mmCIF file of C-alpha atoms in Angstrom:
data_model
loop_
_atom_site.group_PDB
_atom_site.id
_atom_site.type_symbol
_atom_site.label_atom_id
_atom_site.label_comp_id
_atom_site.label_asym_id
_atom_site.label_seq_id
_atom_site.Cartn_x
_atom_site.Cartn_y
_atom_site.Cartn_z
ATOM 1 C CA MET R 1 -13.154 3.789 19.863
ATOM 2 C CA THR R 2 -11.069 6.588 21.262
ATOM 3 C CA GLN R 3 -8.578 8.401 19.037
ATOM 4 C CA GLU R 4 -4.924 7.943 19.478
ATOM 5 C CA THR R 5 -3.101 10.540 21.464
ATOM 6 C CA LEU R 6 0.542 11.444 21.459
ATOM 7 C CA VAL R 7 2.087 13.539 24.127
ATOM 8 C CA LEU R 8 3.989 16.438 22.660
ATOM 9 C CA ASP R 9 7.575 17.100 23.844
ATOM 10 C CA GLY R 10 10.952 18.044 22.764
ATOM 11 C CA ARG R 11 11.604 14.722 21.067
ATOM 12 C CA LEU R 12 9.284 15.987 18.217
ATOM 13 C CA LYS R 13 10.528 18.278 15.534
ATOM 14 C CA GLY R 14 9.017 21.743 15.929
ATOM 15 C CA TYR R 15 8.410 21.435 19.661
ATOM 16 C CA PRO R 16 10.629 23.579 21.961
ATOM 17 C CA LEU R 17 13.281 21.552 23.652
ATOM 18 C CA GLY R 18 12.921 23.444 26.954
ATOM 19 C CA ALA R 19 9.060 23.214 27.111
ATOM 20 C CA ALA R 20 7.302 20.733 29.386
ATOM 21 C CA PRO R 21 5.424 17.896 27.668
ATOM 22 C CA CYS R 22 1.909 18.736 26.695
ATOM 23 C CA ALA R 23 -1.176 16.858 25.352
ATOM 24 C CA PRO R 24 -2.316 18.191 21.976
ATOM 25 C CA GLU R 25 -5.636 19.248 23.379
ATOM 26 C CA GLN R 26 -3.978 21.394 26.100
ATOM 27 C CA ILE R 27 -1.508 23.243 23.864
ATOM 28 C CA ALA R 28 -3.601 26.405 23.651
ATOM 29 C CA THR R 29 -3.082 26.965 27.377
ATOM 30 C CA LEU R 30 0.628 27.522 26.875
ATOM 31 C CA GLY R 31 0.035 30.885 25.282
ATOM 32 C CA TRP R 32 2.490 30.398 22.372
ATOM 33 C CA ASN R 33 2.497 32.761 19.401
ATOM 34 C CA LEU R 34 4.239 32.147 16.050
ATOM 35 C CA TYR R 35 5.210 35.816 15.623
ATOM 36 C CA GLN R 36 6.926 35.804 19.050
ATOM 37 C CA ASP R 37 9.172 32.906 17.959
ATOM 38 C CA ASP R 38 7.861 30.634 20.647
ATOM 39 C CA LEU R 39 8.404 27.670 18.359
ATOM 40 C CA PRO R 40 11.620 26.649 16.699
ATOM 41 C CA TYR R 41 12.140 26.834 12.926
ATOM 42 C CA PRO R 42 11.118 25.331 10.623
ATOM 43 C CA ILE R 43 7.618 24.740 11.703
ATOM 44 C CA ALA R 44 4.698 23.439 9.695
ATOM 45 C CA VAL R 45 1.548 25.278 10.606
ATOM 46 C CA LEU R 46 -2.178 24.760 9.998
ATOM 47 C CA ASP R 47 -4.435 27.799 9.685
ATOM 48 C CA GLU R 48 -7.379 26.984 11.932
ATOM 49 C CA GLN R 49 -9.768 29.283 10.078
ATOM 50 C CA ALA R 50 -8.947 27.798 6.628
ATOM 51 C CA LEU R 51 -8.987 24.242 7.921
ATOM 52 C CA SER R 52 -12.526 24.753 9.391
ATOM 53 C CA HIS R 53 -13.716 26.415 6.130
ATOM 54 C CA ASN R 54 -12.511 23.438 4.041
ATOM 55 C CA LEU R 55 -14.159 20.943 6.301
ATOM 56 C CA GLN R 56 -17.503 22.669 5.945
ATOM 57 C CA TRP R 57 -17.132 23.574 2.304
ATOM 58 C CA MET R 58 -16.516 20.002 1.113
ATOM 59 C CA GLN R 59 -19.267 18.605 3.231
ATOM 60 C CA ALA R 60 -21.756 21.126 1.832
ATOM 61 C CA PHE R 61 -20.427 20.476 -1.692
ATOM 62 C CA ALA R 62 -21.106 16.751 -1.350
ATOM 63 C CA GLN R 63 -24.525 17.207 0.391
ATOM 64 C CA ALA R 64 -25.772 19.551 -2.378
ATOM 65 C CA ARG R 65 -24.998 16.858 -4.890
ATOM 66 C CA ASP R 66 -26.684 14.019 -3.009
ATOM 67 C CA ILE R 67 -23.435 12.111 -2.457
ATOM 68 C CA VAL R 68 -21.259 11.360 0.594
ATOM 69 C CA ILE R 69 -17.532 11.771 1.285
ATOM 70 C CA ALA R 70 -15.093 9.330 2.691
ATOM 71 C CA PRO R 71 -12.016 11.490 2.755
ATOM 72 C CA HIS R 72 -8.676 9.820 1.925
ATOM 73 C CA GLY R 73 -6.813 9.639 5.233
ATOM 74 C CA LYS R 74 -3.476 9.166 3.608
ATOM 75 C CA THR R 75 -3.225 12.943 3.204
ATOM 76 C CA THR R 76 -2.907 13.758 6.927
ATOM 77 C CA LEU R 77 -2.917 10.404 8.689
ATOM 78 C CA SER R 78 -3.969 12.510 11.729
ATOM 79 C CA PRO R 79 -6.482 11.122 14.300
ATOM 80 C CA GLN R 80 -7.540 14.643 15.339
ATOM 81 C CA ILE R 81 -8.368 15.612 11.734
ATOM 82 C CA PHE R 82 -10.094 12.235 11.115
ATOM 83 C CA ARG R 83 -12.346 12.980 14.126
ATOM 84 C CA ARG R 84 -13.125 16.429 12.797
ATOM 85 C CA GLN R 85 -13.970 15.052 9.344
ATOM 86 C CA LEU R 86 -16.294 12.498 10.883
ATOM 87 C CA ASP R 87 -17.932 14.998 13.207
ATOM 88 C CA ALA R 88 -18.497 17.313 10.213
ATOM 89 C CA GLY R 89 -20.474 14.564 8.536
ATOM 90 C CA ALA R 90 -18.104 12.368 6.615
ATOM 91 C CA TRP R 91 -19.740 9.032 5.826
ATOM 92 C CA GLY R 92 -16.441 7.148 6.395
ATOM 93 C CA LEU R 93 -12.817 7.361 5.681
ATOM 94 C CA THR R 94 -10.514 6.031 2.946
ATOM 95 C CA PHE R 95 -6.996 4.638 3.309
ATOM 96 C CA ALA R 96 -4.228 3.175 1.156
ATOM 97 C CA THR R 97 -3.119 0.263 3.477
ATOM 98 C CA VAL R 98 -4.618 -1.946 6.168
ATOM 99 C CA TRP R 99 -2.281 -0.410 8.641
ATOM 100 C CA GLN R 100 -3.476 3.098 7.886
ATOM 101 C CA ALA R 101 -7.100 1.803 8.182
ATOM 102 C CA GLY R 102 -6.310 0.828 11.800
ATOM 103 C CA VAL R 103 -5.442 4.449 12.546
ATOM 104 C CA GLY R 104 -8.774 5.529 11.189
ATOM 105 C CA VAL R 105 -10.733 2.882 13.073
ATOM 106 C CA ARG R 106 -9.098 3.878 16.305
ATOM 107 C CA ALA R 107 -10.137 7.458 15.584
ATOM 108 C CA GLY R 108 -13.721 6.377 15.412
ATOM 109 C CA ALA R 109 -14.410 5.479 11.697
ATOM 110 C CA GLN R 110 -17.122 2.913 11.380
ATOM 111 C CA ARG R 111 -16.957 2.790 7.525
ATOM 112 C CA VAL R 112 -13.526 2.354 5.840
ATOM 113 C CA MET R 113 -12.521 1.903 2.301
ATOM 114 C CA ILE R 114 -9.007 0.628 1.476
ATOM 115 C CA ALA R 115 -8.604 2.107 -1.974
ATOM 116 C CA ASN R 116 -6.003 -0.515 -2.851
ATOM 117 C CA GLN R 117 -5.574 -4.187 -3.424
ATOM 118 C CA VAL R 118 -5.202 -6.375 -0.341
ATOM 119 C CA VAL R 119 -3.206 -9.478 -1.100
ATOM 120 C CA ALA R 120 -0.763 -10.666 1.647
ATOM 121 C CA ASP R 121 -1.648 -12.936 4.417
ATOM 122 C CA ALA R 122 -0.668 -10.435 7.127
ATOM 123 C CA ASP R 123 -2.947 -7.759 5.507
ATOM 124 C CA LEU R 124 -5.874 -10.113 5.208
ATOM 125 C CA ASP R 125 -5.364 -11.143 8.827
ATOM 126 C CA GLY R 126 -5.312 -7.484 9.681
ATOM 127 C CA VAL R 127 -8.653 -6.875 8.047
ATOM 128 C CA VAL R 128 -10.181 -9.665 9.990
ATOM 129 C CA ALA R 129 -8.554 -8.395 13.214
ATOM 130 C CA LEU R 130 -10.084 -4.951 12.686
ATOM 131 C CA LEU R 131 -13.494 -6.430 11.980
ATOM 132 C CA ASN R 132 -13.345 -8.829 15.011
ATOM 133 C CA THR R 133 -12.369 -6.124 17.432
ATOM 134 C CA ASN R 134 -14.654 -3.373 16.220
ATOM 135 C CA PRO R 135 -18.311 -4.427 16.196
ATOM 136 C CA GLY R 136 -20.272 -2.580 13.590
ATOM 137 C CA LEU R 137 -17.264 -1.775 11.357
ATOM 138 C CA ARG R 138 -17.763 -2.065 7.612
ATOM 139 C CA LEU R 139 -14.598 -2.383 5.574
ATOM 140 C CA TRP R 140 -14.181 -2.676 1.774
ATOM 141 C CA PHE R 141 -10.974 -3.212 -0.183
ATOM 142 C CA LEU R 142 -10.308 -3.367 -3.898
ATOM 143 C CA VAL R 143 -10.030 -6.440 -6.238
ATOM 144 C CA ASP R 144 -8.852 -6.129 -9.837
ATOM 145 C CA SER R 145 -7.688 -9.562 -10.902
ATOM 146 C CA ALA R 146 -8.408 -13.238 -10.859
ATOM 147 C CA GLU R 147 -4.856 -13.746 -9.422
ATOM 148 C CA GLN R 148 -5.646 -11.612 -6.435
ATOM 149 C CA LEU R 149 -8.943 -13.423 -5.947
ATOM 150 C CA ALA R 150 -7.165 -16.742 -5.983
ATOM 151 C CA ARG R 151 -4.658 -15.571 -3.350
ATOM 152 C CA ILE R 152 -7.561 -14.474 -1.107
ATOM 153 C CA GLU R 153 -9.389 -17.749 -1.512
ATOM 154 C CA ASP R 154 -6.187 -19.666 -0.739
ATOM 155 C CA TRP R 155 -5.762 -17.566 2.459
ATOM 156 C CA ALA R 156 -9.364 -18.209 3.478
ATOM 157 C CA ARG R 157 -8.943 -21.959 3.049
ATOM 158 C CA ARG R 158 -5.697 -22.024 5.055
ATOM 159 C CA ARG R 159 -7.138 -19.826 7.755
ATOM 160 C CA GLN R 160 -10.425 -21.597 7.696
ATOM 161 C CA HIS R 161 -12.079 -18.147 7.418
ATOM 162 C CA ARG R 162 -15.676 -18.684 6.323
ATOM 163 C CA THR R 163 -17.103 -15.156 6.414
ATOM 164 C CA PRO R 164 -16.864 -13.351 3.120
ATOM 165 C CA LEU R 165 -14.921 -10.108 3.182
ATOM 166 C CA ASP R 166 -16.390 -6.988 1.543
ATOM 167 C CA CYS R 167 -14.795 -5.763 -1.651
ATOM 168 C CA LEU R 168 -15.230 -3.278 -4.514
ATOM 169 C CA LEU R 169 -14.369 -4.051 -8.119
ATOM 170 C CA GLU R 170 -11.737 -1.604 -9.392
ATOM 171 C CA ILE R 171 -11.948 -0.177 -12.881
ATOM 172 C CA GLY R 172 -8.581 1.263 -14.142
ATOM 173 C CA ILE R 173 -7.125 3.233 -16.957
ATOM 174 C CA ALA R 174 -4.642 1.786 -19.546
ATOM 175 C CA GLY R 175 -1.072 2.647 -18.716
ATOM 176 C CA GLN R 176 -1.872 3.960 -15.333
ATOM 177 C CA ARG R 177 -2.645 2.493 -11.877
ATOM 178 C CA THR R 178 -4.424 -0.563 -10.791
ATOM 179 C CA GLY R 179 -7.789 -1.754 -11.972
ATOM 180 C CA CYS R 180 -9.537 -3.846 -14.710
ATOM 181 C CA ARG R 181 -8.616 -2.471 -18.146
ATOM 182 C CA THR R 182 -11.706 -3.474 -20.109
ATOM 183 C CA ALA R 183 -15.370 -3.891 -19.406
ATOM 184 C CA GLU R 184 -15.089 -7.557 -20.501
ATOM 185 C CA GLN R 185 -12.399 -8.179 -17.969
ATOM 186 C CA ALA R 186 -14.370 -6.384 -15.290
ATOM 187 C CA MET R 187 -17.549 -8.421 -15.867
ATOM 188 C CA THR R 188 -15.629 -11.702 -15.932
ATOM 189 C CA LEU R 189 -13.991 -10.885 -12.624
ATOM 190 C CA ALA R 190 -17.232 -9.634 -11.073
ATOM 191 C CA ARG R 191 -18.856 -13.007 -11.889
ATOM 192 C CA ARG R 192 -15.873 -14.765 -10.269
ATOM 193 C CA ILE R 193 -16.152 -12.677 -7.149
ATOM 194 C CA HIS R 194 -19.972 -13.333 -6.971
ATOM 195 C CA ALA R 195 -19.255 -17.078 -7.064
ATOM 196 C CA SER R 196 -16.442 -16.950 -4.483
ATOM 197 C CA PRO R 197 -17.186 -17.823 -0.846
ATOM 198 C CA ALA R 198 -14.339 -15.621 0.274
ATOM 199 C CA LEU R 199 -15.603 -12.245 -0.977
ATOM 200 C CA ARG R 200 -18.754 -10.222 -1.222
ATOM 201 C CA LEU R 201 -19.069 -7.678 -4.042
ATOM 202 C CA GLY R 202 -20.452 -4.347 -2.783
ATOM 203 C CA GLY R 203 -19.820 -2.029 -5.739
ATOM 204 C CA ILE R 204 -17.560 -0.374 -8.192
ATOM 205 C CA GLU R 205 -14.427 1.793 -7.583
ATOM 206 C CA CYS R 206 -12.202 3.900 -9.775
ATOM 207 C CA TYR R 207 -9.613 6.660 -9.608
ATOM 208 C CA GLU R 208 -9.740 9.322 -12.331
ATOM 209 C CA GLY R 209 -6.950 11.596 -11.182
ATOM 210 C CA GLY R 210 -4.401 10.380 -13.741
ATOM 211 C CA LEU R 211 -6.553 11.855 -16.569
ATOM 212 C CA ALA R 212 -6.513 15.362 -15.145
ATOM 213 C CA HIS R 213 -3.645 17.610 -16.306
ATOM 214 C CA GLY R 214 -4.844 21.086 -15.582
ATOM 215 C CA ASP R 215 -6.710 21.903 -18.875
ATOM 216 C CA ALA R 216 -10.284 22.639 -17.598
ATOM 217 C CA GLN R 217 -12.144 21.453 -20.688
ATOM 218 C CA ALA R 218 -9.878 18.647 -21.692
ATOM 219 C CA ASP R 219 -9.941 17.258 -18.093
ATOM 220 C CA GLN R 220 -13.668 17.424 -18.033
ATOM 221 C CA LYS R 221 -13.963 15.611 -21.388
ATOM 222 C CA ALA R 222 -11.535 12.831 -20.514
ATOM 223 C CA VAL R 223 -12.798 12.145 -16.961
ATOM 224 C CA THR R 224 -16.491 12.238 -18.060
ATOM 225 C CA ALA R 225 -15.834 9.639 -20.787
ATOM 226 C CA PHE R 226 -13.934 7.331 -18.423
ATOM 227 C CA LEU R 227 -16.660 7.705 -15.696
ATOM 228 C CA ASP R 228 -19.393 6.977 -18.289
ATOM 229 C CA GLY R 229 -17.754 3.597 -18.922
ATOM 230 C CA VAL R 230 -17.507 2.953 -15.163
ATOM 231 C CA ARG R 231 -21.182 3.690 -14.784
ATOM 232 C CA GLU R 232 -22.008 1.295 -17.579
ATOM 233 C CA ILE R 233 -20.122 -1.478 -15.915
ATOM 234 C CA THR R 234 -22.042 -0.686 -12.667
ATOM 235 C CA GLN R 235 -25.299 -1.055 -14.372
ATOM 236 C CA ASP R 236 -24.243 -4.251 -16.222
ATOM 237 C CA CYS R 237 -23.246 -5.852 -12.900
ATOM 238 C CA ASP R 238 -26.508 -4.879 -11.420
ATOM 239 C CA ARG R 239 -28.486 -6.134 -14.429
ATOM 240 C CA VAL R 240 -27.140 -9.638 -13.985
ATOM 241 C CA GLY R 241 -27.384 -9.604 -10.184
ATOM 242 C CA LEU R 242 -23.629 -9.582 -9.202
ATOM 243 C CA PHE R 243 -23.801 -7.108 -6.290
ATOM 244 C CA GLN R 244 -24.275 -8.755 -2.986
ATOM 245 C CA ASP R 245 -25.279 -5.896 -0.579
ATOM 246 C CA GLU R 246 -28.509 -3.972 -0.078
ATOM 247 C CA THR R 247 -26.846 -0.746 -1.356
ATOM 248 C CA ILE R 248 -24.568 -0.534 -4.306
ATOM 249 C CA ILE R 249 -21.471 1.648 -3.797
ATOM 250 C CA LEU R 250 -20.060 3.673 -6.669
ATOM 251 C CA THR R 251 -16.973 5.553 -5.611
ATOM 252 C CA ALA R 252 -14.312 7.794 -7.260
ATOM 253 C CA GLY R 253 -12.584 10.941 -6.643
ATOM 254 C CA GLY R 254 -9.145 12.428 -6.123
ATOM 255 C CA SER R 255 -8.824 16.108 -5.361
ATOM 256 C CA ALA R 256 -8.319 17.540 -8.806
ATOM 257 C CA VAL R 257 -11.667 17.237 -10.690
ATOM 258 C CA PHE R 258 -14.171 16.253 -8.009
ATOM 259 C CA ASP R 259 -16.767 18.573 -9.591
ATOM 260 C CA VAL R 260 -16.778 16.365 -12.694
ATOM 261 C CA VAL R 261 -16.755 13.191 -10.548
ATOM 262 C CA ALA R 262 -19.673 14.107 -8.288
ATOM 263 C CA PRO R 263 -22.507 14.002 -10.931
ATOM 264 C CA ALA R 264 -21.136 10.821 -12.310
ATOM 265 C CA LEU R 265 -21.620 8.958 -9.036
ATOM 266 C CA ARG R 266 -25.287 8.307 -9.895
ATOM 267 C CA ALA R 267 -26.641 5.405 -12.015
ATOM 268 C CA SER R 268 -29.978 3.822 -12.761
ATOM 269 C CA VAL R 269 -29.832 0.564 -10.899
ATOM 270 C CA SER R 270 -32.309 -1.838 -9.227
ATOM 271 C CA ARG R 271 -31.463 -1.016 -5.662
ATOM 272 C CA PRO R 272 -30.251 1.989 -3.683
ATOM 273 C CA LEU R 273 -26.963 3.439 -4.913
ATOM 274 C CA LEU R 274 -24.547 5.357 -2.745
ATOM 275 C CA GLY R 275 -22.120 7.713 -4.479
ATOM 276 C CA VAL R 276 -18.928 8.086 -2.406
ATOM 277 C CA LEU R 277 -16.343 10.879 -3.137
ATOM 278 C CA ARG R 278 -12.930 10.007 -1.747
ATOM 279 C CA SER R 279 -11.009 13.352 -2.032
ATOM 280 C CA GLY R 280 -8.324 13.823 0.578
ATOM 281 C CA CYS R 281 -6.194 16.888 -0.176
ATOM 282 C CA TYR R 282 -9.151 19.276 0.267
ATOM 283 C CA ILE R 283 -8.608 19.403 3.964
ATOM 284 C CA ALA R 284 -5.429 21.398 3.732
ATOM 285 C CA HIS R 285 -5.487 22.278 -0.054
ATOM 286 C CA ASP R 286 -2.279 23.996 -1.265
ATOM 287 C CA HIS R 287 -0.874 27.136 -2.916
ATOM 288 C CA ASP R 288 0.027 25.667 -6.283
ATOM 289 C CA PHE R 289 -0.925 22.259 -7.716
ATOM 290 C CA TYR R 290 -4.438 21.879 -6.270
ATOM 291 C CA ALA R 291 -4.941 25.622 -6.246
ATOM 292 C CA GLY R 292 -4.838 25.558 -10.064
ATOM 293 C CA PHE R 293 -7.324 22.746 -10.237
ATOM 294 C CA MET R 294 -9.624 24.577 -7.751
ATOM 295 C CA ARG R 295 -9.750 27.594 -10.126
ATOM 296 C CA ASN R 296 -10.857 25.273 -12.872
ATOM 297 C CA ILE R 297 -13.545 23.710 -10.519
ATOM 298 C CA GLN R 298 -14.863 27.153 -9.683
ATOM 299 C CA SER R 299 -14.927 28.135 -13.293
ATOM 300 C CA ARG R 300 -16.747 24.982 -14.459
ATOM 301 C CA SER R 301 -19.184 25.023 -11.581
ATOM 302 C CA GLY R 302 -19.802 28.757 -11.208
ATOM 303 C CA LEU R 303 -18.680 28.745 -7.612
ATOM 304 C CA ASP R 304 -17.798 32.041 -6.015
ATOM 305 C CA ASP R 305 -15.996 30.416 -3.099
ATOM 306 C CA GLY R 306 -13.569 27.529 -2.987
ATOM 307 C CA LEU R 307 -11.068 25.705 -0.817
ATOM 308 C CA ARG R 308 -8.440 27.694 0.934
ATOM 309 C CA PRO R 309 -4.716 26.782 1.605
ATOM 310 C CA ALA R 310 -4.459 25.835 5.230
ATOM 311 C CA LEU R 311 -0.916 24.553 5.421
ATOM 312 C CA THR R 312 2.284 26.542 5.362
ATOM 313 C CA VAL R 313 5.786 25.964 6.600
ATOM 314 C CA TRP R 314 7.491 28.866 8.429
ATOM 315 C CA ALA R 315 11.245 29.236 8.019
ATOM 316 C CA LEU R 316 13.904 31.625 9.322
ATOM 317 C CA VAL R 317 16.277 33.641 7.271
ATOM 318 C CA GLN R 318 19.531 32.393 8.688
ATOM 319 C CA SER R 319 21.996 33.851 6.205
ATOM 320 C CA VAL R 320 22.204 36.349 3.403
ATOM 321 C CA PRO R 321 25.600 35.533 2.123
ATOM 322 C CA GLU R 322 25.475 37.534 -1.166
ATOM 323 C CA PRO R 323 23.266 39.988 -2.921
ATOM 324 C CA GLY R 324 20.102 38.401 -4.149
ATOM 325 C CA LEU R 325 20.421 35.114 -2.158
ATOM 326 C CA ALA R 326 19.086 34.242 1.255
ATOM 327 C CA LEU R 327 19.323 30.839 2.911
ATOM 328 C CA LEU R 328 16.266 29.708 4.816
ATOM 329 C CA SER R 329 16.140 27.130 7.672
ATOM 330 C CA VAL R 330 14.007 24.596 5.833
ATOM 331 C CA GLY R 331 14.731 21.802 3.451
ATOM 332 C CA LYS R 332 13.679 18.535 1.831
ATOM 333 C CA ARG R 333 13.226 16.982 5.333
ATOM 334 C CA ASP R 334 10.520 19.589 6.113
ATOM 335 C CA VAL R 335 8.443 20.469 3.085
ATOM 336 C CA SER R 336 6.965 18.912 -0.041
ATOM 337 C CA PHE R 337 8.901 19.214 -3.241
ATOM 338 C CA ASP R 338 7.570 16.264 -5.366
ATOM 339 C CA LEU R 339 5.349 18.354 -7.621
ATOM 340 C CA SER R 340 6.990 21.839 -7.361
ATOM 341 C CA LEU R 341 9.147 23.740 -4.989
ATOM 342 C CA PRO R 342 7.536 25.702 -2.155
ATOM 343 C CA GLN R 343 6.773 29.285 -2.810
ATOM 344 C CA PRO R 344 7.193 32.337 -0.545
ATOM 345 C CA VAL R 345 3.712 33.700 0.359
ATOM 346 C CA GLY R 346 4.455 35.821 3.430
ATOM 347 C CA LEU R 347 7.117 37.688 5.214
ATOM 348 C CA ALA R 348 7.272 38.526 8.983
ATOM 349 C CA PRO R 349 10.240 40.659 9.587
ATOM 350 C CA HIS R 350 12.102 40.134 12.756
ATOM 351 C CA GLY R 351 10.008 41.391 15.713
ATOM 352 C CA ALA R 352 6.884 41.912 13.599
ATOM 353 C CA LEU R 353 3.577 40.597 14.945
ATOM 354 C CA ALA R 354 1.975 40.185 11.526
ATOM 355 C CA ASN R 355 3.081 39.133 8.075
ATOM 356 C CA GLN R 356 2.927 40.903 4.734
ATOM 357 C CA PRO R 357 2.981 39.581 1.111
ATOM 358 C CA VAL R 358 6.423 38.930 -0.269
ATOM 359 C CA PRO R 359 7.617 41.159 -3.160
ATOM 360 C CA THR R 360 6.984 39.974 -6.666
ATOM 361 C CA GLY R 361 9.869 37.883 -7.959
ATOM 362 C CA TRP R 362 10.830 36.202 -4.726
ATOM 363 C CA SER R 363 11.182 32.521 -5.308
ATOM 364 C CA ILE R 364 12.673 29.311 -3.958
ATOM 365 C CA THR R 365 15.072 27.894 -6.535
ATOM 366 C CA GLY R 366 16.406 24.887 -4.725
ATOM 367 C CA LEU R 367 16.309 22.757 -1.631
ATOM 368 C CA ASN R 368 19.066 20.840 0.269
ATOM 369 C CA ASP R 369 18.230 18.562 3.247
ATOM 370 C CA HIS R 370 17.990 21.595 5.591
ATOM 371 C CA HIS R 371 18.331 24.685 3.509
ATOM 372 C CA ALA R 372 16.173 26.546 0.931
ATOM 373 C CA TYR R 373 17.572 28.988 -1.549
ATOM 374 C CA LEU R 374 15.516 32.158 -1.636
ATOM 375 C CA ARG R 375 16.255 34.323 -4.653
ATOM 376 C CA PHE R 376 15.250 38.060 -4.613
ATOM 377 C CA ASP R 377 15.970 41.337 -6.366
ATOM 378 C CA PRO R 378 18.869 42.885 -4.387
ATOM 379 C CA SER R 379 17.831 46.336 -5.574
ATOM 380 C CA GLY R 380 14.242 45.863 -4.432
ATOM 381 C CA ALA R 381 12.509 47.871 -1.692
ATOM 382 C CA VAL R 382 12.254 44.805 0.612
ATOM 383 C CA ILE R 383 15.364 42.827 1.358
ATOM 384 C CA PRO R 384 15.239 39.724 3.610
ATOM 385 C CA ALA R 385 17.346 40.036 6.684
ATOM 386 C CA VAL R 386 18.792 37.542 9.125
ATOM 387 C CA GLY R 387 16.039 36.688 11.701
ATOM 388 C CA ASP R 388 13.123 37.454 9.379
ATOM 389 C CA ARG R 389 10.476 34.730 9.102
ATOM 390 C CA VAL R 390 9.414 33.605 5.523
ATOM 391 C CA ILE R 391 6.130 31.773 5.205
ATOM 392 C CA LEU R 392 6.191 29.180 2.471
ATOM 393 C CA GLY R 393 3.152 27.859 0.570
ATOM 394 C CA ILE R 394 3.324 24.233 -0.657
ATOM 395 C CA SER R 395 2.298 22.042 -3.557
ATOM 396 C CA HIS R 396 0.772 18.732 -2.584
ATOM 397 C CA PRO R 397 -0.024 18.581 1.120
ATOM 398 C CA CYS R 398 0.396 14.808 1.393
ATOM 399 C CA THR R 399 4.209 14.976 1.255
ATOM 400 C CA THR R 400 4.450 17.739 3.834
ATOM 401 C CA PHE R 401 2.214 16.113 6.422
ATOM 402 C CA ASP R 402 4.367 13.009 6.429
ATOM 403 C CA LYS R 403 7.368 14.987 7.441
ATOM 404 C CA TRP R 404 5.837 16.113 10.817
ATOM 405 C CA ALA R 405 4.771 14.171 13.856
ATOM 406 C CA TRP R 406 2.716 17.153 14.975
ATOM 407 C CA MET R 407 1.627 20.557 13.767
ATOM 408 C CA PRO R 408 0.220 23.570 15.641
ATOM 409 C CA LEU R 409 -3.082 25.113 14.720
ATOM 410 C CA ALA R 410 -2.935 28.854 14.617
ATOM 411 C CA ASP R 411 -5.384 31.715 14.382
ATOM 412 C CA ALA R 412 -4.969 34.865 12.214
ATOM 413 C CA ARG R 413 -2.862 36.556 14.914
ATOM 414 C CA GLY R 414 -0.426 33.709 15.170
ATOM 415 C CA HIS R 415 -1.802 32.389 18.489
ATOM 416 C CA VAL R 416 -1.411 28.614 18.748
ATOM 417 C CA VAL R 417 -4.979 27.476 19.450
ATOM 418 C CA GLY R 418 -4.573 23.673 18.969
ATOM 419 C CA ALA R 419 -2.459 20.888 17.605
ATOM 420 C CA ILE R 420 -2.757 17.726 15.520
ATOM 421 C CA THR R 421 -0.549 14.663 15.481
ATOM 422 C CA THR R 422 0.184 12.284 12.626
ATOM 423 C CA ALA R 423 0.850 8.604 12.507
ATOM 424 C CA PHE R 424 3.193 8.175 9.570
#
């Protein structure tokens, strides 16, 4: 399949109103540069060098541990990034919804996991439509209850659908997201799935991220204990012959403790087992939330190098109405704020062709829809002025990507060397 394309033009936030329409793959020919104010503010920017580094770093991390990755596509929902992940060696892609899966399939994915329950008729119809129109596609979704199984079986009878759909049994955590809460519940449901003509059980899935809180040792202990239980359920299902594919899938992995997850994606079973890591935020990383987890990963694993923040949002100082306060041209509509507020990481004074670190103590203390409150020491050596560019680091890339229909890729000198689009 060919990836989706979107012509860039002035209808999209961040694209110059007076510029001619352009295909994403042609944008480098326009000669735009961030430091020359060729793009309007605010503008979300991807660092090409950091993005490429993260692609290769995560692929090498997985390969060294004899597992594969199926990156969670909900992070970017970008066909161009999906293509780069697949070209870099990703085994497949993961999504949260059937609709999102369609974006990934059109970008070229041949193996897709929907890390969520599929229940509604329209979504089950959508799964079948994807399979029927994409020969060779493998698609798995999650099942965690007899009630869901009954809904699927009822759909299959009404649709007269006789080919079983691939699924994974989800193991959950008490008080948190979806998934079977006990081993007994999981085994009972696995037997029900095995006996059902509507589904085919391909493996076991879980999500451990809710156990990680930033304490390196405590996170490792809690996640390891949970994954040990998941592995035991995998072995028990194999022992009684409940898996129905030639290879057993064992999959986990958010973006916080994937170093702890990776070795747990192995188990002694009677047939080949494929460990699949589903981290998504690694592609852009961030300056705060995941940066802290990355430091823990490097410490636990003895890694000298790690992921690099690739996503920033550039804003203009539009007013300095009083000492110690500057208003930036960026707000809740433009940048993530669900985990923490953005943080100033660079300053490019008006007319400068490079950026410099911001002084210690500069911080964003609040956001409106289209304003950010930058607080600074009015007696400091560097004072923001109207027309200066402030580069903001983010926490949690998912909720910045979904605010932009496109983003430029830039090199270290600010040259726009490419673009990606999103499909939110």
